[in-house]
XYZ file of C-alpha atoms in Angstrom:
576
model
C -48.925 56.304 47.169
C -52.386 58.156 47.566
C -54.194 57.231 50.887
C -57.953 56.420 51.780
C -60.020 56.673 54.293
C -62.975 54.222 54.199
C -65.815 53.572 56.892
C -65.331 50.077 58.439
C -68.877 49.988 58.889
C -69.925 50.859 54.939
C -67.089 47.989 53.877
C -67.957 45.462 56.045
C -71.604 45.944 55.283
C -70.244 45.299 51.185
C -68.018 42.317 52.011
C -70.602 40.644 54.124
C -69.023 39.934 57.407
C -66.702 42.010 59.702
C -63.192 41.894 59.901
C -60.686 41.622 62.520
C -57.421 44.315 61.615
C -55.068 41.379 60.985
C -57.473 39.909 58.710
C -58.224 42.828 57.272
C -54.531 44.291 56.812
C -53.470 40.261 55.059
C -56.700 40.829 52.685
C -55.180 44.031 51.549
C -51.776 42.451 51.300
C -52.773 39.784 48.966
C -54.903 41.983 46.533
C -51.682 44.181 45.868
C -53.033 46.934 48.671
C -52.000 48.037 51.950
C -53.901 49.357 54.805
C -51.631 51.659 57.186
C -53.444 52.770 60.191
C -56.704 50.975 61.786
C -57.545 55.017 63.069
C -60.125 57.816 62.980
C -60.698 61.232 62.312
C -60.622 61.835 66.135
C -57.339 60.140 66.066
C -55.653 61.827 63.293
C -56.560 64.812 64.553
C -55.148 64.277 67.868
C -51.592 62.847 66.226
C -51.178 66.471 64.471
C -53.164 69.390 66.663
C -53.040 67.532 69.802
C -56.625 66.179 71.928
C -57.669 69.167 73.527
C -58.530 70.882 70.304
C -59.063 67.902 68.235
C -62.278 67.108 70.499
C -63.116 70.919 70.382
C -63.359 70.534 66.512
C -66.497 67.716 67.109
C -64.574 65.020 64.998
C -65.724 61.821 64.320
C -64.424 58.713 66.957
C -66.052 56.381 64.195
C -63.556 53.661 63.127
C -61.743 54.433 59.477
C -59.530 52.023 57.581
C -56.552 54.208 56.292
C -55.473 52.341 53.158
C -52.414 52.671 50.771
C -53.601 52.643 47.649
C -51.178 52.587 43.718
C -50.365 55.692 42.476
C -51.991 53.841 39.019
C -55.382 52.656 40.654
C -57.695 55.170 39.503
C -60.618 52.754 40.548
C -59.307 52.965 43.939
C -59.490 56.197 45.017
C -62.752 56.555 46.752
C -64.669 53.724 49.319
C -66.701 52.568 46.778
C -64.241 51.425 43.999
C -62.460 49.617 47.534
C -64.993 48.187 48.613
C -66.089 47.127 44.918
C -62.663 45.844 44.001
C -62.301 43.674 46.999
C -66.019 41.667 46.682
C -65.501 40.626 42.932
C -61.310 39.621 44.776
C -63.731 37.484 46.797
C -65.999 35.708 44.793
C -68.495 37.243 45.725
C -70.050 39.319 42.747
C -69.200 40.120 39.068
C -67.573 43.436 37.276
C -70.541 45.728 36.744
C -71.553 46.122 32.772
C -71.426 49.734 32.061
C -74.218 51.128 29.930
C -74.436 54.596 28.006
C -78.375 55.296 27.155
C -79.289 58.669 25.324
C -81.896 60.723 27.021
C -85.667 60.439 25.904
C -86.260 61.890 22.808
C -82.523 60.749 21.624
C -81.323 64.585 21.343
C -78.037 64.946 23.854
C -76.414 67.248 25.402
C -73.864 69.551 23.565
C -70.452 71.165 24.914
C -69.643 73.437 21.825
C -65.957 74.051 21.440
C -64.803 77.863 20.589
C -61.329 78.005 18.802
C -60.097 80.470 21.449
C -59.848 77.263 23.410
C -56.952 75.996 21.623
C -54.905 79.063 22.888
C -54.904 77.910 26.793
C -56.603 74.227 27.278
C -57.908 72.944 23.950
C -59.900 69.517 25.157
C -62.390 69.235 26.774
C -65.343 65.221 27.822
C -68.440 65.355 29.143
C -70.817 62.838 30.750
C -74.049 62.869 32.841
C -75.647 60.746 35.660
C -79.042 60.839 35.641
C -81.409 60.316 39.152
C -78.324 60.470 41.789
C -79.486 59.274 45.051
C -76.798 61.803 47.400
C -76.448 60.614 50.545
C -74.176 62.598 53.336
C -71.511 59.690 52.644
C -71.812 59.772 48.903
C -71.292 63.055 48.698
C -68.570 63.385 50.987
C -66.540 61.166 48.507
C -67.704 62.474 45.372
C -65.668 65.480 46.664
C -62.783 63.165 48.104
C -62.596 61.297 45.065
C -62.505 64.739 43.156
C -59.564 65.912 44.913
C -57.558 62.891 45.466
C -57.916 62.522 40.696
C -56.850 66.487 40.446
C -54.041 65.020 42.762
C -52.970 61.883 41.317
C -53.502 61.956 37.144
C -54.212 65.406 36.560
C -50.846 66.493 38.474
C -52.656 68.968 40.772
C -55.146 70.066 38.081
C -52.620 71.400 35.282
C -53.244 68.324 33.002
C -57.242 67.837 33.677
C -59.713 69.697 36.345
C -62.891 68.813 37.105
C -66.688 70.590 36.966
C -69.333 69.118 38.371
C -72.380 71.084 38.357
C -76.579 70.664 39.058
C -78.335 70.028 35.565
C -81.841 70.869 37.034
C -80.316 74.092 37.876
C -78.620 75.061 34.247
C -79.287 74.969 30.807
C -77.526 73.302 27.612
C -76.200 73.266 25.088
C -73.275 74.196 26.888
C -70.132 76.141 25.444
C -66.365 76.020 25.924
C -65.080 79.609 25.268
C -61.380 81.444 26.430
C -62.922 85.086 27.499
C -59.779 87.563 28.328
C -60.220 87.886 32.117
C -61.823 92.045 32.305
C -64.641 89.760 30.163
C -65.409 87.664 33.576
C -67.444 88.481 36.110
C -69.359 85.841 38.249
C -70.345 84.298 41.730
C -67.789 81.904 42.532
C -68.437 78.562 44.753
C -68.877 79.792 48.073
C -69.128 83.342 47.869
C -70.996 85.878 48.902
C -71.021 87.399 45.548
C -70.686 88.373 42.165
C -66.817 89.766 41.392
C -64.942 90.212 38.178
C -61.809 88.153 37.483
C -58.845 89.828 39.019
C -60.911 90.708 41.962
C -61.287 87.399 42.461
C -57.896 86.128 41.238
C -56.664 88.691 44.066
C -58.900 87.213 46.674
C -58.061 83.613 46.273
C -53.990 84.645 46.573
C -54.871 86.694 49.474
C -57.157 84.907 51.370
C -57.358 81.089 50.209
C -54.163 79.570 49.505
C -55.934 75.978 48.577
C -57.564 77.502 45.631
C -54.930 80.061 45.252
C -52.357 77.725 44.010
C -53.570 76.435 41.152
C -53.838 80.561 40.006
C -50.646 79.868 37.968
C -51.747 77.428 35.809
C -53.847 80.600 33.667
C -53.030 83.590 35.465
C -50.291 84.810 32.706
C -53.039 83.987 29.848
C -54.691 86.934 27.490
C -57.315 84.662 28.087
C -59.032 82.158 30.648
C -60.723 79.391 29.544
C -64.671 79.305 30.608
C -67.941 77.227 30.331
C -70.707 78.649 30.324
C -74.387 77.172 29.379
C -76.791 78.742 27.528
C -78.435 81.508 29.345
C -74.558 82.722 29.807
C -74.600 80.976 33.276
C -70.845 80.424 34.333
C -70.646 76.983 34.844
C -66.869 76.653 35.595
C -63.336 78.806 34.974
C -61.310 75.635 34.986
C -58.672 74.834 36.081
C -59.542 77.135 39.058
C -63.164 76.628 40.532
C -67.290 76.011 39.867
C -69.574 78.546 39.786
C -72.408 78.818 42.839
C -75.045 78.259 40.262
C -74.907 75.469 39.558
C -73.088 73.754 42.820
C -73.432 70.136 43.802
C -76.093 69.733 46.963
C -77.512 66.614 48.570
C -80.972 67.612 46.809
C -79.027 67.454 43.218
C -80.831 64.722 41.347
C -78.602 64.732 37.801
C -75.343 65.303 37.635
C -73.748 67.121 34.624
C -69.715 66.206 34.953
C -66.987 68.428 32.489
C -63.536 67.769 31.981
C -61.161 70.181 30.600
C -57.581 69.351 29.844
C -54.497 69.865 28.130
C -54.166 65.893 27.500
C -57.357 63.818 26.259
C -56.465 60.557 27.029
C -56.480 61.686 30.683
C -59.455 63.374 30.088
C -60.878 60.398 29.491
C -59.708 58.293 31.919
C -60.634 61.011 35.117
C -64.547 60.689 32.938
C -64.389 57.229 33.005
C -63.527 57.313 36.723
C -65.529 59.509 37.813
C -69.081 58.093 36.165
C -67.965 54.178 36.761
C -67.637 54.941 40.810
C -70.835 57.251 40.802
C -72.669 55.644 38.561
C -74.103 52.935 40.701
C -76.318 55.758 42.824
C -78.319 56.591 39.838
C -81.853 54.782 39.761
C -80.630 52.729 37.119
C -77.245 51.601 38.342
C -73.875 52.209 36.422
C -76.139 53.802 33.506
C -74.938 56.863 32.340
C -75.919 59.286 29.799
C -73.470 60.954 27.174
C -72.986 64.539 26.379
C -71.735 65.560 22.169
C -68.446 67.681 22.017
C -68.919 70.105 19.148
C -65.470 71.409 18.041
C -64.368 74.435 16.224
C -63.890 72.096 12.127
C -67.175 70.969 13.350
C -65.658 67.422 14.139
C -68.201 66.054 16.504
C -67.412 63.461 19.501
C -69.403 61.654 21.957
C -67.830 60.839 25.345
C -67.684 59.121 27.501
C -66.773 55.262 26.208
C -67.747 53.096 28.383
C -66.627 49.955 26.133
C -63.933 47.736 26.996
C -60.569 47.718 25.879
C -59.594 43.760 24.050
C -56.494 42.451 24.771
C -54.550 39.666 24.438
C -51.631 37.761 26.720
C -49.474 33.839 25.782
C -50.390 31.357 28.233
C -47.151 30.353 28.321
C -45.166 34.454 29.080
C -48.329 34.306 31.705
C -46.952 31.227 33.394
C -43.468 31.734 32.967
C -43.064 34.993 34.495
C -44.667 33.926 37.320
C -42.771 30.847 37.850
C -46.025 28.771 38.374
C -47.818 26.379 36.242
C -51.810 27.442 35.902
C -54.471 25.460 33.307
C -55.865 28.413 30.883
C -58.762 27.737 32.929
C -56.990 28.790 36.112
C -55.317 31.751 34.345
C -58.986 33.115 33.055
C -60.299 32.913 37.145
C -57.350 34.620 38.399
C -58.287 37.654 35.866
C -61.931 37.553 36.831
C -61.280 38.137 40.601
C -58.648 41.190 39.195
C -62.271 42.484 37.476
C -60.798 41.932 34.529
C -63.584 39.897 31.762
C -61.286 37.017 30.423
C -61.805 34.177 27.475
C -59.137 31.850 25.845
C -58.885 31.252 22.338
C -59.703 27.824 20.420
C -56.840 26.639 20.918
C -56.427 27.421 24.924
C -52.750 28.997 24.673
C -53.577 32.425 24.351
C -56.437 34.131 26.787
C -58.299 37.052 25.396
C -58.851 40.082 27.965
C -61.441 42.480 27.970
C -60.447 46.120 30.111
C -63.307 47.440 32.102
C -62.863 51.566 31.892
C -61.682 51.264 35.691
C -58.991 49.827 34.627
C -57.068 52.766 32.668
C -53.374 50.632 34.346
C -54.215 47.513 32.192
C -51.603 49.146 29.155
C -48.997 45.058 28.267
C -48.994 42.124 28.572
C -47.025 42.002 31.421
C -49.953 44.118 33.447
C -52.398 41.490 33.287
C -49.664 38.599 34.134
C -49.239 41.116 36.869
C -52.726 40.483 38.170
C -52.845 37.205 37.305
C -49.588 36.990 39.940
C -51.405 38.903 42.958
C -55.052 37.097 42.497
C -52.445 33.464 42.622
C -50.673 34.788 45.477
C -47.033 36.706 45.376
C -46.868 34.252 48.773
C -47.672 31.207 46.689
C -45.420 31.417 44.364
C -42.435 28.642 45.196
C -39.372 30.637 45.494
C -36.200 28.484 43.011
C -32.680 29.125 42.050
C -31.444 30.630 39.177
C -31.176 28.298 36.843
C -27.439 30.331 35.521
C -25.042 31.079 37.796
C -23.272 34.325 38.053
C -20.880 36.295 40.014
C -21.798 40.287 41.453
C -19.049 42.431 41.163
C -19.380 46.418 41.496
C -18.987 48.566 38.450
C -15.420 50.050 38.040
C -16.404 53.210 38.153
C -18.002 52.493 41.698
C -15.517 50.553 43.118
C -12.827 53.484 42.525
C -15.136 56.020 44.107
C -15.033 53.625 47.056
C -11.298 53.381 47.576
C -11.244 57.526 47.760
C -13.618 57.873 49.444
C -11.780 55.617 52.189
C -9.048 57.253 51.331
C -10.153 61.108 51.839
C -11.848 59.513 55.253
C -8.845 57.788 56.337
C -7.172 61.607 55.903
C -9.960 63.524 58.240
C -12.328 64.837 55.979
C -15.804 64.214 56.039
C -18.135 63.094 53.181
C -21.806 64.954 52.703
C -24.187 64.196 50.294
C -25.954 67.240 49.063
C -29.014 67.443 46.821
C -28.818 67.213 43.013
C -30.979 70.213 42.331
C -29.733 73.522 43.061
C -30.592 77.813 41.522
C -30.003 78.732 38.515
C -27.582 81.162 39.928
C -25.952 79.359 42.584
C -24.742 76.614 39.771
C -23.640 79.817 37.650
C -24.137 83.412 38.509
C -22.668 82.528 41.881
C -19.434 80.504 40.544
C -18.822 83.284 38.201
C -19.248 81.051 35.742
C -21.053 81.722 32.651
C -24.580 79.687 31.496
C -22.947 77.143 29.320
C -26.194 75.925 28.373
C -25.510 72.388 29.897
C -27.626 72.561 33.038
C -30.673 70.518 32.463
C -33.334 72.915 33.847
C -36.530 72.009 35.210
C -40.259 73.560 34.047
C -42.214 74.410 36.781
C -39.675 74.282 39.821
C -41.716 74.979 43.268
C -39.080 76.983 44.708
C -35.499 79.565 43.223
C -33.293 76.389 45.291
C -34.358 73.288 42.462
C -34.231 75.487 39.394
C -31.807 73.075 37.305
C -29.640 69.416 37.730
C -26.270 70.839 39.317
C -23.395 70.887 36.708
C -21.048 71.236 39.388
C -20.398 69.656 42.633
C -19.231 73.071 44.257
C -22.766 74.910 44.981
C -23.515 71.660 47.390
C -20.408 71.798 48.514
C -20.272 75.188 49.544
C -24.439 75.398 50.818
C -22.858 72.980 53.555
C -20.311 74.358 54.669
C -22.443 77.130 54.831
C -25.042 75.104 57.081
C -21.831 74.202 59.600
C -20.517 77.677 60.392
C -21.131 77.139 64.446
C -19.036 73.636 63.896
C -15.148 72.946 65.055
C -12.568 74.285 62.356
C -11.061 72.922 60.353
C -14.798 72.314 58.616
C -13.138 69.068 55.862
C -15.860 67.625 53.244
C -15.695 66.035 50.672
C -18.753 63.949 47.892
C -19.070 62.174 45.314
C -22.329 62.045 42.350
C -23.329 60.121 39.449
C -24.616 61.670 36.319
C -22.623 61.527 33.435
C -19.641 61.913 35.110
C -18.263 60.240 38.712
C -16.350 63.018 39.946
C -15.150 63.717 43.548
C -15.067 67.453 45.456
C -12.785 67.962 48.301
C -13.015 71.567 50.229
C -10.910 72.865 53.363
C -12.274 75.763 55.174
C -10.495 77.536 58.377
C -9.155 80.735 59.557
C -6.647 80.158 56.917
C -6.760 79.286 53.719
C -4.981 75.394 53.169
C -3.381 75.891 49.241
C -1.181 72.882 50.303
C -3.353 70.905 52.048
C -5.869 70.159 49.430
C -2.449 70.200 46.612
C -1.426 67.328 48.713
C -4.669 65.704 48.810
C -4.670 65.888 45.686
C -0.903 64.324 45.731
C -2.101 61.824 47.593
C -5.125 60.554 45.691
C -3.092 60.574 42.548
C -0.769 58.140 44.653
C -3.512 55.889 45.489
C -4.520 55.600 41.816
C -0.737 54.317 40.823
C -0.209 57.608 38.346
C 3.382 58.470 38.007
C 3.460 62.049 38.463
C 4.878 62.394 34.410
C 1.245 61.273 33.520
C -0.711 64.245 35.309
C 0.276 67.725 35.988
C -0.941 71.228 37.256
C -0.570 74.413 35.584
C -1.883 77.776 36.239
C -5.997 78.271 35.696
C -8.390 80.383 34.757
C -11.175 79.107 36.359
C -12.960 82.330 37.862
C -14.608 80.399 40.989
C -10.860 80.256 42.314
C -8.611 83.202 43.367
C -6.057 84.237 40.807
C -2.547 83.631 41.413
C -4.275 80.967 44.358
C -5.984 78.630 41.270
C -4.390 75.553 38.923
C -6.077 73.056 37.009
C -5.501 69.063 36.773
C -4.203 68.002 33.639
C -3.730 63.983 33.108
C -2.399 62.398 29.995
C -3.356 65.715 27.906
C -6.260 66.525 29.225
C -8.140 68.755 31.918
C -9.773 66.644 34.419
C -10.065 69.257 37.299
C -9.022 72.079 39.240
C -8.677 73.520 42.598
C -7.471 76.564 44.332
C -8.901 79.228 46.819
C -12.450 80.051 46.164
C -12.878 83.206 45.163
C -14.284 86.087 47.762
C -17.129 86.705 46.136
C -18.009 83.127 45.645
C -17.737 83.220 49.180
C -19.812 85.513 49.779
C -22.804 84.643 47.566
C -22.835 80.925 49.644
C -22.870 83.820 52.993
C -19.150 81.804 54.246
C -16.655 84.303 55.618
C -13.808 81.842 56.170
C -11.393 81.264 53.882
C -12.321 77.789 51.723
C -9.568 76.125 49.754
C -11.341 73.667 47.310
C -10.890 70.853 44.464
C -13.471 68.690 41.648
C -12.119 66.319 39.717
C -13.547 63.821 37.016
C -12.361 59.904 38.803
C -13.666 58.528 34.556
C -9.820 58.801 33.140
C -8.525 56.964 35.840
C -10.914 53.877 35.449
């Protein structure tokens, strides 16, 4: 879950009273968030880098609350959002009404979208906050919220990237274009000079890892997205960096916000979160100026849309799902405490909910019911016994797996639990197996070690043996796992191969499963992961259910193993 650091003094002032740590922890629990720690910047730094280094940085020891926020509550990713929501929850205020106000003269600022952007990042939305008063605390919150949104709903800028600009330093209409890197040259944020785009990317790749980690999003494209003002001044190169020319400072009064995206819905949510959080600092609080986006086909769209969404839920559904008796009026009251506008239909059987732009997490009647339950109090819901008597029992496949595990443990084997992800080579080439197209591949793996979902247990077992080469011999492992099949894998590593030991374990497992010798057999295998002449396949009721044998030296070399390894892998599901 995302974590937000909130200044205690700011929070107490907003809520109108001071709280002890225990009191505030209880309030957080009632509201559905969690107080992780009562701390300070200095205390957190001391834990990470030591007291001497932390004090040398001159960090503040001002008390902070470190609060865990549900991942879908984007409106709570800032101190302003937390303070406002808690104040409403405590009955000290009502949700604000957001207003779109056109500028004097009625002509909107425009973002004109060029057709080339469809190749890389097709969507853009925008808004303007007028007459904003920045304080150092508000400025820090403004920057921090963008970082948290980038790491959360924006999926590290791959889906949405936020750009914020001092509107008084640039001039509309703005254009959203996609240009070859060789045609882009500008002074990026906090850089001392203008640089061509290839030089700028190399700088970030080698000297600024914080920005460099986003380069992969666009660097393989032949065009890069860019936002320019009417004088061709570069406002931003999304999703990498803003221009230095239009950077936000404490003196900024008018803020231009643009969000470029591959997902238009998420772009709207991000824009709404930004304007809902910081429009309170405008001269006319909770007022935002719209921006018109013009697409190549001539269609025009105006953002942001701050109108509430109308949803409805049955009173009977809400009360029965929670398990308490509530009057319709009580349901409305609880929803209002959660920042949701609510009214009843004439027959009092349905509640009509106006969902504000801050609550993009409300998608279904069950979300409305959950908010009623939170406001009512989970601890107040009475405990009840199920209306139907049931008897629990394990799934047959799990029961069988436990029996096999116990039998192998009694035989002296140790259970291992390797990861379900592995590299493509480990799953195929290292086992001398062709890629059969059955492995699920990750679209954007973080490292080459986690590229595919394994289709065999063997790579994980061999890697476990590799990491335990210093342990006393023999090494004996077993593994179970569930995906489409439940399998067992048994490995034995010692100075000499142990084909007969693994063969004996197969016989013991079959005996434990009461499988007659007439129902299973072993025969010569052609599995390339094993040594020719020392490999066999297991046949049960005419079907091949597994293989065992001495692992091929080439496979052992791929996994950095010098000892002979004898291994068995078998599907357990036919024995159910």
